[in-house]
Coordinates of C-alpha atoms in Angstrom, one line a residue:
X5 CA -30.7 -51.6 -22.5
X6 CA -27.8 -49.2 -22.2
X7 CA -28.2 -45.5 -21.0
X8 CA -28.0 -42.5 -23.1
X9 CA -24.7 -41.2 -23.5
X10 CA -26.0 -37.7 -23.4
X11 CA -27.9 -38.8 -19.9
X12 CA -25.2 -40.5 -18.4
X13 CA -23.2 -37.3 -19.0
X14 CA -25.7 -35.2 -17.4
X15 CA -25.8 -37.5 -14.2
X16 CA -22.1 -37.6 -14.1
X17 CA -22.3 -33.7 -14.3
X18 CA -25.3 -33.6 -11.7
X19 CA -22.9 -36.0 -8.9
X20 CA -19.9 -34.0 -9.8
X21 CA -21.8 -30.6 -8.9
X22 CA -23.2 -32.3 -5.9
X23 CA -20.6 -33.1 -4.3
X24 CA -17.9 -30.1 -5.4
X25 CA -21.1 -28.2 -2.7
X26 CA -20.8 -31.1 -0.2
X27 CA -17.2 -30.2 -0.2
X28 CA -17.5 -26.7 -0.3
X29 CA -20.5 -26.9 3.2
X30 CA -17.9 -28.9 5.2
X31 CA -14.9 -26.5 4.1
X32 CA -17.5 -23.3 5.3
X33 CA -18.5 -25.3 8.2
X34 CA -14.7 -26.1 9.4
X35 CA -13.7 -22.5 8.9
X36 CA -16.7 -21.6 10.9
X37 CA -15.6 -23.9 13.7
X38 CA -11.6 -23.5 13.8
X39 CA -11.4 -20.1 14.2
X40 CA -13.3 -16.6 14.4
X41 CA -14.5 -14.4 11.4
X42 CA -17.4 -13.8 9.1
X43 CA -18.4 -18.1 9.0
X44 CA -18.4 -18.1 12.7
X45 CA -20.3 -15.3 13.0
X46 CA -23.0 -16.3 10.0
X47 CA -23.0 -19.3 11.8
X48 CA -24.1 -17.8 15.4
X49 CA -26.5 -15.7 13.8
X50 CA -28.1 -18.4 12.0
X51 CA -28.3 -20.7 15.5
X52 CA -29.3 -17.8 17.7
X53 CA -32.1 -16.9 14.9
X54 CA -33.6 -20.5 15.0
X55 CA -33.1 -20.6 18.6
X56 CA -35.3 -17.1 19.0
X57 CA -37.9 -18.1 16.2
X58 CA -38.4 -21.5 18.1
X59 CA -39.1 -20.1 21.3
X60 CA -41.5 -17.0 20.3
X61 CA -43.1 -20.1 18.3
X62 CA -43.7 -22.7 21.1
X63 CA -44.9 -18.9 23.3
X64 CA -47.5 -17.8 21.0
X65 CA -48.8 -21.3 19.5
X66 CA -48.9 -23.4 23.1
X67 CA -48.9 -21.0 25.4
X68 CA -50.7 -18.3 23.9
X69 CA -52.9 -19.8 21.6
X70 CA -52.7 -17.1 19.1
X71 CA -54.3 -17.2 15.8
X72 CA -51.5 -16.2 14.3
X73 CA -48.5 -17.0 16.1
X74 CA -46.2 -16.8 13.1
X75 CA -45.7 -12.8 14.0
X76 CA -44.1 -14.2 16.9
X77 CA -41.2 -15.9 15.2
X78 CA -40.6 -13.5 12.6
X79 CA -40.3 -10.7 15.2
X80 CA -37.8 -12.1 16.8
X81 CA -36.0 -13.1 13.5
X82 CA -36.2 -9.6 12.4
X83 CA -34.8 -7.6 15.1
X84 CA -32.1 -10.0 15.6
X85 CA -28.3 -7.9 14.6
X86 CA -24.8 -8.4 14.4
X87 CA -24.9 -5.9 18.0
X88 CA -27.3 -5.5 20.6
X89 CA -27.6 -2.3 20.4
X90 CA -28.6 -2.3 16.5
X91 CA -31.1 -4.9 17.8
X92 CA -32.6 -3.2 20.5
X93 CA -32.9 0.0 17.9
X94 CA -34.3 -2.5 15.6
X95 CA -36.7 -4.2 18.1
X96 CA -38.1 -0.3 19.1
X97 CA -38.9 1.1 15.7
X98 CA -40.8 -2.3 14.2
X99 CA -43.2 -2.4 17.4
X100 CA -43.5 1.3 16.9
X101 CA -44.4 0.7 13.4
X102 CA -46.4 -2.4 13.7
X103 CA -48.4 -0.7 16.6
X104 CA -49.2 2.3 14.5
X105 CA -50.1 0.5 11.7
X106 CA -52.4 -1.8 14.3
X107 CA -53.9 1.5 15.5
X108 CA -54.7 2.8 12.3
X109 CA -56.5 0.0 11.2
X110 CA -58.4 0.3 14.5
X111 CA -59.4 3.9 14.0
X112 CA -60.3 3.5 10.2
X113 CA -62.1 -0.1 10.8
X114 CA -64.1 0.7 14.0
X115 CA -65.5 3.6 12.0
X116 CA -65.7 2.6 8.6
X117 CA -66.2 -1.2 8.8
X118 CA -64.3 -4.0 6.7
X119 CA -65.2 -2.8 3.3
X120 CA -63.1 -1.7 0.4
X121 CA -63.3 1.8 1.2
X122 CA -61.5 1.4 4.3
X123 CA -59.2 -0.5 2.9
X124 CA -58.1 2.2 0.6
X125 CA -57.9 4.7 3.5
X126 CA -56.2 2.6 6.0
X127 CA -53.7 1.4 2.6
X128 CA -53.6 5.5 2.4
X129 CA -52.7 6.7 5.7
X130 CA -50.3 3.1 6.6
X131 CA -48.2 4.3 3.8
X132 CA -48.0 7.7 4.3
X133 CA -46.8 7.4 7.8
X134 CA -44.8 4.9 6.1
X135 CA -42.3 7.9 4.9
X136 CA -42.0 8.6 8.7
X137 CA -37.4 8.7 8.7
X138 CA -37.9 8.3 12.5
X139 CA -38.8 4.4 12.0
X140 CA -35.5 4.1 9.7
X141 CA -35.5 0.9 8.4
X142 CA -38.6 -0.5 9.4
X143 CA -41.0 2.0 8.0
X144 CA -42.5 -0.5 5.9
X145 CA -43.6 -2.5 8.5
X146 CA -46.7 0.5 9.5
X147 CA -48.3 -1.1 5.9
X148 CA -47.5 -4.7 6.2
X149 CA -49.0 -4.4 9.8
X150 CA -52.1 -2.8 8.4
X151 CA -52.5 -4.9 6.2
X152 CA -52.4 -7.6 8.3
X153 CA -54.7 -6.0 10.9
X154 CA -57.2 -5.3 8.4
X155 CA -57.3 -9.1 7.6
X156 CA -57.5 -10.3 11.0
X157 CA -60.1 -7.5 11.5
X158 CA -62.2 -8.0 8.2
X159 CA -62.6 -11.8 9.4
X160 CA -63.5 -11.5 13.4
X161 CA -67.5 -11.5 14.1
X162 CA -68.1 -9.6 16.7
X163 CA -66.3 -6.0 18.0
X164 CA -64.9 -8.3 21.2
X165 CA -63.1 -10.3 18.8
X166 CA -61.9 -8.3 17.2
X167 CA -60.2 -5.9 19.7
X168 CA -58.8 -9.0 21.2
X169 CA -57.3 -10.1 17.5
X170 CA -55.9 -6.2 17.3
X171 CA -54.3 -6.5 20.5
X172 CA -52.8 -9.6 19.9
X173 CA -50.9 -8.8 16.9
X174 CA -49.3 -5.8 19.0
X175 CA -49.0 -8.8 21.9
X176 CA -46.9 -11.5 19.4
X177 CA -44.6 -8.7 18.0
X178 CA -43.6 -7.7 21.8
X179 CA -42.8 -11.3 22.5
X180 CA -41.0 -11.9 19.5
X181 CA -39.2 -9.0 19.8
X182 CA -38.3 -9.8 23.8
X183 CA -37.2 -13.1 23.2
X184 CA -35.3 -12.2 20.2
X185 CA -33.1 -9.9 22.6
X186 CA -32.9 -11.7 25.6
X187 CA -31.2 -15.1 23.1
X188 CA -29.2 -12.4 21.3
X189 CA -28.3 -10.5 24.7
X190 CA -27.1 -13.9 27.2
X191 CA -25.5 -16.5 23.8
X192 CA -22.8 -15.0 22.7
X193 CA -23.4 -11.3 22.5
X194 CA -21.4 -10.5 20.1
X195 CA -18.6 -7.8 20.4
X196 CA -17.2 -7.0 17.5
X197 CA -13.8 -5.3 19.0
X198 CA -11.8 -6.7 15.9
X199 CA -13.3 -5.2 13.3
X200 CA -12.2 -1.8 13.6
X201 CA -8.7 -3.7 13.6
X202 CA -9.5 -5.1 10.8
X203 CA -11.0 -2.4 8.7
X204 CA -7.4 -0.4 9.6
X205 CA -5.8 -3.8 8.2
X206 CA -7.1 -4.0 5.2
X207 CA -6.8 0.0 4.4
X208 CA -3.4 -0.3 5.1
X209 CA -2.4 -3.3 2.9
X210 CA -4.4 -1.3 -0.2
X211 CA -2.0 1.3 0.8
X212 CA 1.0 -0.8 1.0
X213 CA -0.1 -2.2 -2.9
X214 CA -0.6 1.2 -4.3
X215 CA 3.1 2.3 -2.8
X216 CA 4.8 -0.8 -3.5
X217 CA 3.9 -0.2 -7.2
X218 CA 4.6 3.2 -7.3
X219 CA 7.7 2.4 -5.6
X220 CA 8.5 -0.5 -8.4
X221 CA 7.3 2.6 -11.2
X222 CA 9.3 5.4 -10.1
X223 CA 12.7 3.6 -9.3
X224 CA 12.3 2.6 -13.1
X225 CA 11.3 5.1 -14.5
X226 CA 7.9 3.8 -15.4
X227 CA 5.7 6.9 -15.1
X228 CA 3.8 6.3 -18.6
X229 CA 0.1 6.7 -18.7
X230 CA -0.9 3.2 -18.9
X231 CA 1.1 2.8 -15.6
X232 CA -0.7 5.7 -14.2
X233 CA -3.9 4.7 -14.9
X234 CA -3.3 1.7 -13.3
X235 CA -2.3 3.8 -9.9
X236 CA -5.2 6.0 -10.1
X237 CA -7.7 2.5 -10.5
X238 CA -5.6 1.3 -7.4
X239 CA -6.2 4.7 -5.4
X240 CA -10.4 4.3 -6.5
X241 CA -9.6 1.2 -4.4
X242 CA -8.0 2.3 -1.4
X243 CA -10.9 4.9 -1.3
X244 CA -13.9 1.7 -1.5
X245 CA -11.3 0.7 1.6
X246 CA -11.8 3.6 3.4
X247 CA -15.7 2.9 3.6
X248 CA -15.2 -0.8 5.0
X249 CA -12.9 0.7 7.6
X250 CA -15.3 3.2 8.7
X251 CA -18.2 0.4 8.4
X252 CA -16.3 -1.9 10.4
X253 CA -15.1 1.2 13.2
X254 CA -18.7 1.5 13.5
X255 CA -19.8 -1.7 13.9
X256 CA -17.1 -2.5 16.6
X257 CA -18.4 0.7 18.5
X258 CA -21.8 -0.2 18.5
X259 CA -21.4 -3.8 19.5
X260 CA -20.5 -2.1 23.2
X261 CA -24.1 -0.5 24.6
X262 CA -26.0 -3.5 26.6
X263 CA -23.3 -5.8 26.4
X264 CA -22.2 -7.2 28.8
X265 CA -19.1 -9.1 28.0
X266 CA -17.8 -5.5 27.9
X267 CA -17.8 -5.9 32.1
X268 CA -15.0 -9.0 31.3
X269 CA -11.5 -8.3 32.7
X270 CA -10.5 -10.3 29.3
X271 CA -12.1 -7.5 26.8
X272 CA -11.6 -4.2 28.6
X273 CA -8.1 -3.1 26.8
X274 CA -9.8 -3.8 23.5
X275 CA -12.5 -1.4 24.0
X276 CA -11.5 1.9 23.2
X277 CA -11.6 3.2 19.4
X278 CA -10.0 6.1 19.5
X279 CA -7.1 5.2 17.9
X280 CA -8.3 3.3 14.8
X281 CA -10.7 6.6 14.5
X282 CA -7.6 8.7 14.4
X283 CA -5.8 6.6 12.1
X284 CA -8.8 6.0 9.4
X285 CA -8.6 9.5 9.3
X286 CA -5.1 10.0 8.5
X287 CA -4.9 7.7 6.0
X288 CA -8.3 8.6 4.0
X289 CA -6.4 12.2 4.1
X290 CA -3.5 10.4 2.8
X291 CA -5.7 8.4 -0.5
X292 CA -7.0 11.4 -1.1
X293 CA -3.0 12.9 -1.1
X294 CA -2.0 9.8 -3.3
X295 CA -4.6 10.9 -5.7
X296 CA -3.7 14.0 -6.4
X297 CA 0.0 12.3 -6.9
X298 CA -1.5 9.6 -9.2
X299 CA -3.3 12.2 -11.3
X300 CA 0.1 14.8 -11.3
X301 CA 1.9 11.4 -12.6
X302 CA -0.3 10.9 -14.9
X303 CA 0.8 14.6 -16.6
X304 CA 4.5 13.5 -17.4
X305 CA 5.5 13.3 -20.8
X306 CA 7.9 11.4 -21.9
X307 CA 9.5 14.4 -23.8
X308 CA 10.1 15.6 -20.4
X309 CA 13.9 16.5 -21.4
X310 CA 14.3 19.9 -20.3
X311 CA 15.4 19.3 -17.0
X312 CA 17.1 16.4 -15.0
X313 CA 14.4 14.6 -12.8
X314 CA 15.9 11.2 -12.7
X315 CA 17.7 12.1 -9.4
X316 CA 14.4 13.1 -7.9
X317 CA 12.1 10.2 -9.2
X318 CA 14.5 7.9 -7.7
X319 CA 14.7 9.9 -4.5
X320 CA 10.9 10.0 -4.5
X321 CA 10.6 5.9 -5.0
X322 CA 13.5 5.9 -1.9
X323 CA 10.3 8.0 0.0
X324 CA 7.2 5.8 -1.0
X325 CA 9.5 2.5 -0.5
X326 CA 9.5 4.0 3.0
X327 CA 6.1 5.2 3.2
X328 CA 5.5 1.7 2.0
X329 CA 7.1 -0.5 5.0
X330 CA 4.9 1.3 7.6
X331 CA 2.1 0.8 5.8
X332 CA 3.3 -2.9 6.0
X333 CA 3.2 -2.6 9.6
X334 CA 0.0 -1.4 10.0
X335 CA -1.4 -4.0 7.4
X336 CA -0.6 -6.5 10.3
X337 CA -1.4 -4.4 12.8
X338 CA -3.1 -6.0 16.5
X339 CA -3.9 -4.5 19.6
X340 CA -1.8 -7.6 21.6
X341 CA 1.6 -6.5 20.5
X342 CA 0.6 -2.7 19.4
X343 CA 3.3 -1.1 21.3
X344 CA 6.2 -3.1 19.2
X345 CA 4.6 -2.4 16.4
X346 CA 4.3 1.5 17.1
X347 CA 7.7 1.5 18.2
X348 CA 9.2 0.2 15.1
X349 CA 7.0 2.1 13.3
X350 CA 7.5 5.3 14.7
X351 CA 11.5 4.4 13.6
X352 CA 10.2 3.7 9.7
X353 CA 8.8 6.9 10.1
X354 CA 11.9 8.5 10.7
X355 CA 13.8 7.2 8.1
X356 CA 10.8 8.1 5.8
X357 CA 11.6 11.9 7.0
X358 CA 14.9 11.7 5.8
X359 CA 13.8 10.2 2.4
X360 CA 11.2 13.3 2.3
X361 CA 14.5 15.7 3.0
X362 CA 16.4 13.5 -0.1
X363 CA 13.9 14.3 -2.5
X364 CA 13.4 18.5 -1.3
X365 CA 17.2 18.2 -1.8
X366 CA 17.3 16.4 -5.4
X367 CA 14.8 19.2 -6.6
X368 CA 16.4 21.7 -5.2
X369 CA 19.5 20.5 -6.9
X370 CA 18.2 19.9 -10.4
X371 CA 16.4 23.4 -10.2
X372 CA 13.4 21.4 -11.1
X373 CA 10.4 24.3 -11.7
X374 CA 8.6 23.6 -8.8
X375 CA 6.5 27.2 -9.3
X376 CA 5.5 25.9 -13.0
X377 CA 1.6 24.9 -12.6
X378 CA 1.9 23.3 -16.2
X379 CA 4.8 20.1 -14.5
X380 CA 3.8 18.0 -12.5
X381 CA 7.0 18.4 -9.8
X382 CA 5.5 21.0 -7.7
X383 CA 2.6 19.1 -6.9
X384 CA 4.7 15.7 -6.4
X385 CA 7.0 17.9 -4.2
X386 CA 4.0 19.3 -2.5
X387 CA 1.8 15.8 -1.8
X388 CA 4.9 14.0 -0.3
X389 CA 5.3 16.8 2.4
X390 CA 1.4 15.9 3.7
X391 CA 1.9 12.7 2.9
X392 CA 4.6 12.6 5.3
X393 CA 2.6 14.2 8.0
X394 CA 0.0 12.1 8.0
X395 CA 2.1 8.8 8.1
X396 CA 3.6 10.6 10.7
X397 CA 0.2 11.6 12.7
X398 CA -0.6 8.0 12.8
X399 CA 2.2 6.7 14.0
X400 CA 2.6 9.2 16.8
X401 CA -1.2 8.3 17.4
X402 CA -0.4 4.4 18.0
X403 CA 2.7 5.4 19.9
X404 CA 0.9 7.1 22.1
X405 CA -2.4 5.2 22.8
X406 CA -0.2 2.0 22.9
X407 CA 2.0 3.5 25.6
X408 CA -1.0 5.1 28.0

């Protein structure tokens, strides 16, 4: 008897999906092992998680003999971070919060007993302390631990038992939590140095789109409102870019306390961030800068007849093509060869100043009304002086920090 048509289809479709995710595992799994980035680092989390979980098991189940040796494992899976230092923060505040939500339960139970009522106030008074900021993240672990305690409590015979089930609870979440640090602390600690090189990468190159467009829109002529938009979605961008830079700054500086790969002759010219901190913050100043230039674009008519811009938009896409080229740079920027990088930028940003002059020129030439709030040209005139500066700032910044 032959197969329905319809079914064979759907097994065809079922083996086709299968293995198009077979294919797509092994490409995840060979990026995660040729080189470094987020696979690699999933990866390690995901091995030095089982690894913890496996040996705060085996502690509180054969060595222990808890009755509930699954807090055990998912202590340590809890705490563990992308940093140690983010982990030992984490580690703190959860056996703060699990111990006061142990401790309430003992309070409330030893003087109430295991009824209803006390569940209700313990439920009360867990959640409450619940809204505590101090315990950050983990402030709904004071409940869950209550909760927990009052089961373990509500089912122990005798007041011996359970102090001893109370105590253990507080016990399995300090081993967890110790064992999770001490695998996250001696495999691979991770130190995540490149990502506030990274962050500054990928601001750059958002940067580098917005300008190269501009660039292309100005030399034209292209200034029309649907090409503006289309700047001003780019800038919204840029800005979400800004964030990730700051995110990944912030990462790479935490991945430093308690680490000690930091003490390796290898990673010590890598650890200072004082640069990529200088240079987020020039070129957030300057998204906010090619805002205001998006939006003052956005305001030309293309009745605009009464005086001669041409000269100046072309001058101006002569400025932003330059602008443009050391954002290039710094889209590929790295710490190994940072000093020819600066260098060359810090020449780009020379031949951006003279752009800058070519356009105060062309306005001045055109008498373009620079003092009239209702045209755009003061403003344009206006944003590619601070633009300037702050292109500027960061390549003197990288200059310098590349040369000390």
């Amino acid at each position: 008897m032959g197969t329905c048509p319809a079914v064979r289809d759907q097994r065809v479709g079922v083996r086709g999906t299968t293995v198009e995710w077979v294919r797509g595992c092994g490409a995840w799994l060979r990026r995660a092992w040729d080189a470094p980035g987020h696979e690699r680092n999933t990866a390690l989390l995901i091995g030095k998680s089982a690894l913890a979980a496996t040996l705060a098991w085996w502690t509180a189940q054969d060595l222990l003999h808890a009755a509930s040796p699954a807090f055990a494992p998912f202590s340590a899976v809890l705490i563990m971070n992308a940093t140690i230092y983010q982990s030992v923060w984490q580690a703190l505040r959860y056996t703060a919060a699990v111990t006061v939500g142990v401790a309430v339960q003992a309070a409330v139970g030893f003087v109430a007993g295991p009824d209803l009522v006390a569940f209700v106030i313990v439920a009360v008074i867990a959640l409450a302390i619940g809204q505590w900021p101090a315990l950050g993240e983990q402030r709904s672990q004071v409940a869950t631990a209550a909760f927990f305690a009052f089961s373990t409590y509500a089912a122990a015979t005798s007041t011996g038992e359970r102090v001893t089930e109370l105590g253990q609870i507080v016990l399995l979440v300090l081993v967890g939590c110790g064992l999770g640090l001490l695998v996250n602390l001696t495999i691979a600690p991770p130190l995540r140095y490149r990502g506030a090189e990274h962050g500054l990468q990928v601001l750059a190159a958002e940067i580098e789109s917005l300008l190269d467009d501009m660039t292309d829109g100005l030399c034209t002529g292209d200034v029309d409102a649907e090409r503006a938009k289309q700047w001003r979605a780019a800038g919204e961008s840029a800005q979400r870019a800004v964030g990730q830079a700051r995110a990944g700054l912030a990462t790479a500086e935490n991945s430093l306390p308690f680490n000690p790969r930091r003490l390796l002759p290898a990673h010590r010219s890598y650890l200072t961030f004082g640069r990529y901190r200088q240079s987020v913050d020039a070129l957030e100043r300057a998204v906010y800068q090619l805002g205001s230039l998006t939006r003052s674009l956005g305001r030309w008519r293309e009745t605009e007849n009464t005086y001669t811009y041409t000269p100046t938009l072309r001058a101006y896409a002569n400025f932003t093509s330059s602008l443009r080229d050391i954002a290039h740079i710094m889209a590929s920027l790295e710490a190994d060869s940072l000093s020819g990088q600066a260098e060359e930028m810090c020449h780009l940003a020379t031949v951006a100043q003279d752009a800058l002059q070519n356009v105060l020129t062309a306005a001045h030439d055109d008498s373009l009304p620079l003092s009239d709030a209702s045209r755009p040209y003061g403003v344009l005139v206006v944003e590619a002086t601070r633009l300037m500066e702050e292109f500027q700032n960061t390549c003197d910044v990288l200059k310098t920090t590349a040369d000390g």
